[in-house]
PDB file of C-alpha atoms in Angstrom:
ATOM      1  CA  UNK L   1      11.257  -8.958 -15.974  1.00  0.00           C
ATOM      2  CA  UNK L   2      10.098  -7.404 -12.882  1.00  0.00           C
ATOM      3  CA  UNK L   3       9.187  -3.689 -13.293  1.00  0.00           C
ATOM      4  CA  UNK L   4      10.419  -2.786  -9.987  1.00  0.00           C
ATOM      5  CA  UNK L   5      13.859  -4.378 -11.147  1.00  0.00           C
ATOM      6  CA  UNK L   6      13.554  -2.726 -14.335  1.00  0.00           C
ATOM      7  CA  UNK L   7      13.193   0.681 -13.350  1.00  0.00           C
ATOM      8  CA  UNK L   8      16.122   0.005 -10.139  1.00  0.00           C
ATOM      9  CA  UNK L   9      18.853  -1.395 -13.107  1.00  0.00           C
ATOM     10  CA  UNK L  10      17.389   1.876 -15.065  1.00  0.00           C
ATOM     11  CA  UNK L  11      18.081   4.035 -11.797  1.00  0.00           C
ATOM     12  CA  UNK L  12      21.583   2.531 -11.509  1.00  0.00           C
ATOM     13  CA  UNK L  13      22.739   2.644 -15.185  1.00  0.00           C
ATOM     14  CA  UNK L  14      21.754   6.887 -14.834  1.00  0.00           C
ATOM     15  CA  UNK L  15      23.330   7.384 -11.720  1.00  0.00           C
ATOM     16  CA  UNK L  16      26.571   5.503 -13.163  1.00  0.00           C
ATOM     17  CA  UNK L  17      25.899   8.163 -16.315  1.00  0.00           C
ATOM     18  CA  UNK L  18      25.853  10.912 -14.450  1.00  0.00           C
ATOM     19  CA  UNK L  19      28.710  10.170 -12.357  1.00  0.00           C
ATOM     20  CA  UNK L  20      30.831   9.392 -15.203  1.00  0.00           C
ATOM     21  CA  UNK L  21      29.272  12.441 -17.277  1.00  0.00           C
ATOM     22  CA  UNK L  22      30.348  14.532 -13.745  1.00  0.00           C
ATOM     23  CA  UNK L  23      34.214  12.963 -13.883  1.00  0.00           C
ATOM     24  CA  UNK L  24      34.388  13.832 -17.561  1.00  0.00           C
ATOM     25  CA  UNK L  25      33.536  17.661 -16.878  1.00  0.00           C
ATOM     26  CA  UNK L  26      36.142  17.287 -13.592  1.00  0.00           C
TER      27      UNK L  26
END
């Protein structure tokens, strides 16, 4: 796998984690 495609699928999974983590505290 590409590490440049790693690392944006990494980037996306934390920003859905945080967003959901930020909801949950809402």
């Amino acid at each position: 796998i590409n590490g440049s495609l790693a690392r944006k699928a990494i980037k996306d999974l934390m920003a859905r984690g945080v967003i959901r983590m930020v909801s949950a505290h809402a």
